[in-house]
Structure formats: structure tokens, C-alpha cells
JSON list of C-alpha atoms in Angstrom, two decimals:
[
{"chain": "I", "resi": 1, "resn": "MET", "atom": "CA", "xyz": [37.56, 1.82, 12.75]},
{"chain": "I", "resi": 2, "resn": "ALA", "atom": "CA", "xyz": [36.17, 2.51, 9.31]},
{"chain": "I", "resi": 3, "resn": "GLY", "atom": "CA", "xyz": [32.54, 3.31, 8.67]},
{"chain": "I", "resi": 4, "resn": "ARG", "atom": "CA", "xyz": [30.35, 2.26, 5.80]},
{"chain": "I", "resi": 5, "resn": "VAL", "atom": "CA", "xyz": [28.07, 4.53, 3.80]},
{"chain": "I", "resi": 6, "resn": "ILE", "atom": "CA", "xyz": [24.70, 3.11, 2.77]},
{"chain": "I", "resi": 7, "resn": "ALA", "atom": "CA", "xyz": [22.41, 5.06, 0.46]},
{"chain": "I", "resi": 8, "resn": "ALA", "atom": "CA", "xyz": [19.26, 5.91, 2.23]},
{"chain": "I", "resi": 9, "resn": "SER", "atom": "CA", "xyz": [17.19, 4.68, -0.67]},
{"chain": "I", "resi": 10, "resn": "LYS", "atom": "CA", "xyz": [18.56, 1.14, -0.01]},
{"chain": "I", "resi": 11, "resn": "LEU", "atom": "CA", "xyz": [17.44, 1.14, 3.58]},
{"chain": "I", "resi": 12, "resn": "ASN", "atom": "CA", "xyz": [13.85, 0.11, 4.41]},
{"chain": "I", "resi": 13, "resn": "LEU", "atom": "CA", "xyz": [13.13, 2.82, 6.92]},
{"chain": "I", "resi": 14, "resn": "ASN", "atom": "CA", "xyz": [9.68, 3.80, 8.09]},
{"chain": "I", "resi": 15, "resn": "ARG", "atom": "CA", "xyz": [9.90, 7.57, 7.61]},
{"chain": "I", "resi": 16, "resn": "ARG", "atom": "CA", "xyz": [7.18, 9.83, 8.90]},
{"chain": "I", "resi": 17, "resn": "ARG", "atom": "CA", "xyz": [6.22, 12.81, 6.86]},
{"chain": "I", "resi": 18, "resn": "LEU", "atom": "CA", "xyz": [7.27, 16.07, 8.34]},
{"chain": "I", "resi": 19, "resn": "PRO", "atom": "CA", "xyz": [4.61, 18.66, 8.98]},
{"chain": "I", "resi": 20, "resn": "ASP", "atom": "CA", "xyz": [4.23, 21.48, 6.43]},
{"chain": "I", "resi": 21, "resn": "ALA", "atom": "CA", "xyz": [6.23, 24.58, 7.22]},
{"chain": "I", "resi": 22, "resn": "ILE", "atom": "CA", "xyz": [3.06, 26.74, 7.20]},
{"chain": "I", "resi": 23, "resn": "GLU", "atom": "CA", "xyz": [-0.68, 26.28, 7.47]},
{"chain": "I", "resi": 24, "resn": "VAL", "atom": "CA", "xyz": [-2.92, 27.88, 4.94]},
{"chain": "I", "resi": 25, "resn": "THR", "atom": "CA", "xyz": [-6.56, 28.41, 6.14]},
{"chain": "I", "resi": 26, "resn": "PRO", "atom": "CA", "xyz": [-9.52, 27.69, 3.84]},
{"chain": "I", "resi": 27, "resn": "SER", "atom": "CA", "xyz": [-10.15, 31.44, 3.58]},
{"chain": "I", "resi": 28, "resn": "ALA", "atom": "CA", "xyz": [-6.58, 32.19, 2.49]},
{"chain": "I", "resi": 29, "resn": "ARG", "atom": "CA", "xyz": [-6.63, 29.21, 0.07]},
{"chain": "I", "resi": 30, "resn": "GLY", "atom": "CA", "xyz": [-9.78, 30.65, -1.50]},
{"chain": "I", "resi": 31, "resn": "ARG", "atom": "CA", "xyz": [-8.27, 34.07, -2.00]},
{"chain": "I", "resi": 32, "resn": "LEU", "atom": "CA", "xyz": [-5.05, 32.55, -3.30]},
{"chain": "I", "resi": 33, "resn": "ASN", "atom": "CA", "xyz": [-6.97, 30.49, -5.83]},
{"chain": "I", "resi": 34, "resn": "GLU", "atom": "CA", "xyz": [-8.80, 33.65, -6.96]},
{"chain": "I", "resi": 35, "resn": "LEU", "atom": "CA", "xyz": [-5.51, 35.57, -7.43]},
{"chain": "I", "resi": 36, "resn": "LEU", "atom": "CA", "xyz": [-3.70, 32.70, -9.19]},
{"chain": "I", "resi": 37, "resn": "GLY", "atom": "CA", "xyz": [-6.57, 32.25, -11.56]},
{"chain": "I", "resi": 38, "resn": "LYS", "atom": "CA", "xyz": [-5.79, 35.59, -13.03]},
{"chain": "I", "resi": 39, "resn": "ARG", "atom": "CA", "xyz": [-2.20, 34.67, -13.74]},
{"chain": "I", "resi": 40, "resn": "SER", "atom": "CA", "xyz": [-1.65, 31.85, -16.20]},
{"chain": "I", "resi": 41, "resn": "ASP", "atom": "CA", "xyz": [2.15, 31.89, -15.68]},
{"chain": "I", "resi": 42, "resn": "ALA", "atom": "CA", "xyz": [1.96, 31.41, -11.88]},
{"chain": "I", "resi": 43, "resn": "LEU", "atom": "CA", "xyz": [2.78, 28.02, -10.36]},
{"chain": "I", "resi": 44, "resn": "GLY", "atom": "CA", "xyz": [1.80, 29.33, -6.91]},
{"chain": "I", "resi": 45, "resn": "ILE", "atom": "CA", "xyz": [2.84, 32.09, -4.53]},
{"chain": "I", "resi": 46, "resn": "ARG", "atom": "CA", "xyz": [6.31, 32.79, -3.20]},
{"chain": "I", "resi": 47, "resn": "LEU", "atom": "CA", "xyz": [6.57, 33.55, 0.53]},
{"chain": "I", "resi": 48, "resn": "GLY", "atom": "CA", "xyz": [9.67, 35.37, 1.89]},
{"chain": "I", "resi": 49, "resn": "VAL", "atom": "CA", "xyz": [10.88, 37.52, 4.71]},
{"chain": "I", "resi": 50, "resn": "LYS", "atom": "CA", "xyz": [12.78, 40.80, 4.33]},
{"chain": "I", "resi": 51, "resn": "LYS", "atom": "CA", "xyz": [14.55, 43.10, 6.90]},
{"chain": "I", "resi": 52, "resn": "ARG", "atom": "CA", "xyz": [12.29, 46.20, 6.94]},
{"chain": "I", "resi": 53, "resn": "GLY", "atom": "CA", "xyz": [9.69, 47.92, 8.95]},
{"chain": "I", "resi": 54, "resn": "CYS", "atom": "CA", "xyz": [9.68, 49.29, 12.44]},
{"chain": "I", "resi": 55, "resn": "SER", "atom": "CA", "xyz": [9.91, 45.87, 14.10]},
{"chain": "I", "resi": 56, "resn": "GLY", "atom": "CA", "xyz": [12.58, 44.49, 11.88]},
{"chain": "I", "resi": 57, "resn": "LEU", "atom": "CA", "xyz": [11.09, 41.83, 9.60]},
{"chain": "I", "resi": 58, "resn": "SER", "atom": "CA", "xyz": [8.24, 41.86, 7.08]},
{"chain": "I", "resi": 59, "resn": "TYR", "atom": "CA", "xyz": [6.63, 39.13, 4.89]},
{"chain": "I", "resi": 60, "resn": "THR", "atom": "CA", "xyz": [6.84, 39.22, 1.18]},
{"chain": "I", "resi": 61, "resn": "LEU", "atom": "CA", "xyz": [4.35, 37.65, -1.23]},
{"chain": "I", "resi": 62, "resn": "ASP", "atom": "CA", "xyz": [4.75, 37.39, -4.96]},
{"chain": "I", "resi": 63, "resn": "TYR", "atom": "CA", "xyz": [3.68, 35.02, -7.71]},
{"chain": "I", "resi": 64, "resn": "ALA", "atom": "CA", "xyz": [5.97, 32.06, -8.23]},
{"chain": "I", "resi": 65, "resn": "THR", "atom": "CA", "xyz": [6.63, 31.51, -11.91]},
{"chain": "I", "resi": 66, "resn": "GLU", "atom": "CA", "xyz": [9.35, 28.84, -11.40]},
{"chain": "I", "resi": 67, "resn": "ALA", "atom": "CA", "xyz": [10.63, 26.60, -8.62]},
{"chain": "I", "resi": 68, "resn": "LYS", "atom": "CA", "xyz": [13.93, 27.84, -7.40]},
{"chain": "I", "resi": 69, "resn": "LYS", "atom": "CA", "xyz": [16.71, 25.63, -5.88]},
{"chain": "I", "resi": 70, "resn": "ASN", "atom": "CA", "xyz": [16.08, 24.87, -2.24]},
{"chain": "I", "resi": 71, "resn": "ASP", "atom": "CA", "xyz": [12.51, 26.26, -2.17]},
{"chain": "I", "resi": 72, "resn": "ASN", "atom": "CA", "xyz": [10.35, 24.49, 0.43]},
{"chain": "I", "resi": 73, "resn": "ILE", "atom": "CA", "xyz": [7.10, 23.82, -1.32]},
{"chain": "I", "resi": 74, "resn": "VAL", "atom": "CA", "xyz": [3.89, 23.42, 0.60]},
{"chain": "I", "resi": 75, "resn": "ASP", "atom": "CA", "xyz": [0.74, 22.07, -1.21]},
{"chain": "I", "resi": 76, "resn": "ALA", "atom": "CA", "xyz": [-2.15, 23.60, 0.60]},
{"chain": "I", "resi": 77, "resn": "SER", "atom": "CA", "xyz": [-4.99, 21.55, -0.98]},
{"chain": "I", "resi": 78, "resn": "GLY", "atom": "CA", "xyz": [-3.87, 22.43, -4.49]},
{"chain": "I", "resi": 79, "resn": "VAL", "atom": "CA", "xyz": [-2.36, 25.91, -3.82]},
{"chain": "I", "resi": 80, "resn": "LYS", "atom": "CA", "xyz": [1.39, 25.70, -3.92]},
{"chain": "I", "resi": 81, "resn": "VAL", "atom": "CA", "xyz": [3.31, 27.99, -1.61]},
{"chain": "I", "resi": 82, "resn": "TYR", "atom": "CA", "xyz": [7.05, 28.31, -2.43]},
{"chain": "I", "resi": 83, "resn": "ILE", "atom": "CA", "xyz": [8.90, 29.34, 0.75]},
{"chain": "I", "resi": 84, "resn": "GLU", "atom": "CA", "xyz": [12.23, 30.99, 0.16]},
{"chain": "I", "resi": 85, "resn": "PRO", "atom": "CA", "xyz": [15.05, 29.09, 1.93]},
{"chain": "I", "resi": 86, "resn": "GLN", "atom": "CA", "xyz": [16.19, 32.06, 4.02]},
{"chain": "I", "resi": 87, "resn": "ALA", "atom": "CA", "xyz": [12.64, 32.54, 5.28]},
{"chain": "I", "resi": 88, "resn": "LEU", "atom": "CA", "xyz": [11.93, 28.91, 6.22]},
{"chain": "I", "resi": 89, "resn": "MET", "atom": "CA", "xyz": [13.18, 28.92, 9.80]},
{"chain": "I", "resi": 90, "resn": "THR", "atom": "CA", "xyz": [11.29, 32.24, 10.46]},
{"chain": "I", "resi": 91, "resn": "VAL", "atom": "CA", "xyz": [7.89, 31.09, 9.11]},
{"chain": "I", "resi": 92, "resn": "THR", "atom": "CA", "xyz": [7.86, 27.44, 10.22]},
{"chain": "I", "resi": 93, "resn": "GLY", "atom": "CA", "xyz": [4.73, 26.95, 12.29]},
{"chain": "I", "resi": 94, "resn": "THR", "atom": "CA", "xyz": [2.99, 29.97, 10.80]},
{"chain": "I", "resi": 95, "resn": "LYS", "atom": "CA", "xyz": [-0.70, 30.03, 9.95]},
{"chain": "I", "resi": 96, "resn": "MET", "atom": "CA", "xyz": [-1.59, 32.07, 6.88]},
{"chain": "I", "resi": 97, "resn": "ASP", "atom": "CA", "xyz": [-5.15, 33.51, 6.86]},
{"chain": "I", "resi": 98, "resn": "TRP", "atom": "CA", "xyz": [-7.24, 35.85, 4.68]},
{"chain": "I", "resi": 99, "resn": "VAL", "atom": "CA", "xyz": [-9.38, 38.35, 6.76]},
{"chain": "I", "resi": 100, "resn": "GLU", "atom": "CA", "xyz": [-11.92, 40.82, 5.51]},
{"chain": "I", "resi": 101, "resn": "ASP", "atom": "CA", "xyz": [-13.84, 43.45, 7.50]},
{"chain": "I", "resi": 102, "resn": "ASP", "atom": "CA", "xyz": [-15.60, 46.76, 6.71]},
{"chain": "I", "resi": 103, "resn": "LEU", "atom": "CA", "xyz": [-12.30, 48.65, 6.34]},
{"chain": "I", "resi": 104, "resn": "LYS", "atom": "CA", "xyz": [-9.78, 46.24, 4.91]},
{"chain": "I", "resi": 105, "resn": "ALA", "atom": "CA", "xyz": [-8.92, 42.89, 3.40]},
{"chain": "I", "resi": 106, "resn": "GLU", "atom": "CA", "xyz": [-5.59, 41.30, 3.95]},
{"chain": "I", "resi": 107, "resn": "PHE", "atom": "CA", "xyz": [-3.51, 38.25, 4.46]},
{"chain": "I", "resi": 108, "resn": "VAL", "atom": "CA", "xyz": [-2.71, 37.76, 8.12]},
{"chain": "I", "resi": 109, "resn": "PHE", "atom": "CA", "xyz": [0.20, 35.66, 9.47]},
{"chain": "I", "resi": 110, "resn": "VAL", "atom": "CA", "xyz": [-0.01, 34.12, 12.90]},
{"chain": "I", "resi": 111, "resn": "ASN", "atom": "CA", "xyz": [3.62, 33.33, 13.69]},
{"chain": "I", "resi": 112, "resn": "PRO", "atom": "CA", "xyz": [4.56, 31.45, 16.83]},
{"chain": "I", "resi": 113, "resn": "ASN", "atom": "CA", "xyz": [8.18, 32.61, 16.30]},
{"chain": "I", "resi": 114, "resn": "ALA", "atom": "CA", "xyz": [7.29, 36.31, 16.56]},
{"chain": "I", "resi": 115, "resn": "SER", "atom": "CA", "xyz": [7.77, 37.98, 19.90]},
{"chain": "I", "resi": 116, "resn": "SER", "atom": "CA", "xyz": [6.22, 41.33, 18.89]},
{"chain": "I", "resi": 117, "resn": "ALA", "atom": "CA", "xyz": [4.77, 43.28, 15.96]},
{"chain": "I", "resi": 118, "resn": "CYS", "atom": "CA", "xyz": [4.51, 46.95, 15.15]},
{"chain": "I", "resi": 119, "resn": "GLY", "atom": "CA", "xyz": [1.24, 48.78, 15.72]},
{"chain": "I", "resi": 120, "resn": "CYS", "atom": "CA", "xyz": [0.15, 48.58, 12.13]},
{"chain": "I", "resi": 121, "resn": "GLY", "atom": "CA", "xyz": [0.94, 44.83, 11.86]},
{"chain": "I", "resi": 122, "resn": "GLU", "atom": "CA", "xyz": [3.24, 45.18, 8.89]},
{"chain": "I", "resi": 123, "resn": "SER", "atom": "CA", "xyz": [6.43, 44.00, 10.47]},
{"chain": "I", "resi": 124, "resn": "PHE", "atom": "CA", "xyz": [7.48, 41.72, 13.36]},
{"chain": "I", "resi": 125, "resn": "GLN", "atom": "CA", "xyz": [10.33, 40.71, 15.61]},
{"chain": "I", "resi": 126, "resn": "LEU", "atom": "CA", "xyz": [11.54, 37.21, 16.35]},
{"chain": "I", "resi": 127, "resn": "ASN", "atom": "CA", "xyz": [11.86, 35.53, 19.69]},
{"chain": "I", "resi": 128, "resn": "THR", "atom": "CA", "xyz": [15.48, 35.65, 20.74]}
]
């Protein structure tokens, strides 16, 4: 029995929009806008994950000056977050926040995929 291929664009499917890979809080969005305002070449920020730290993985943030192939782009009320493809499954469902107190100011990631984090909070381990 032979099958037939139909281009998805020719089908009238009611497709629901998938949720964004990450949530950016208003506080984080404000800080990102502040940082991006200082860099005219930045399209947004690039979020990645690297193997390092005492728990195994650590987040990376950098300015995104171009969209790379297979980036997952989240538009958080005007702030574009370019998620590296190898980090997507690790950060899906994560909430990114900006927290300030008397001693420090930092981006904080609340990741439902993380099973533990090191004492300083710089690295995390995934649920297995």
C-alpha cells in the first residue's frame, strides 16, 4: 500500500501554539532591556548550557548578535531570548528571574528539570 505526502501548508489544520520554552519574569525583562540598551549590535540574549561546575551543568548568557540555525527564539514582551539547540531540552519549562538583595544582584533560573544544585547556585544536575 502506497502512502501519499501532503504538504502541511495545504492542510487546514487548527494548530495550537506551543508554550514558550522559558518564562521571563517582568523583573528579568526589565534588566535585560537595560543591558540590551547598551549594545546596539545585540538582537537579544543567547541562553545556553555548558558542562561545568560541581553539579555538572551551568547556564551561559551572552549577547545574541545574529540568529543561528536551529535557535529557539522566545519573545518575552519585546526581549528576544535565543536558546541554543543543545540547551533546549534542558531549559524547557524554566523561569528566568532577576533578583537583587543587599549583597548581590543576579539572574536566577528556576528549572523544573533540575534535581539538585551546588551550594553556591552556579551549577545544577538534571533529573535522570
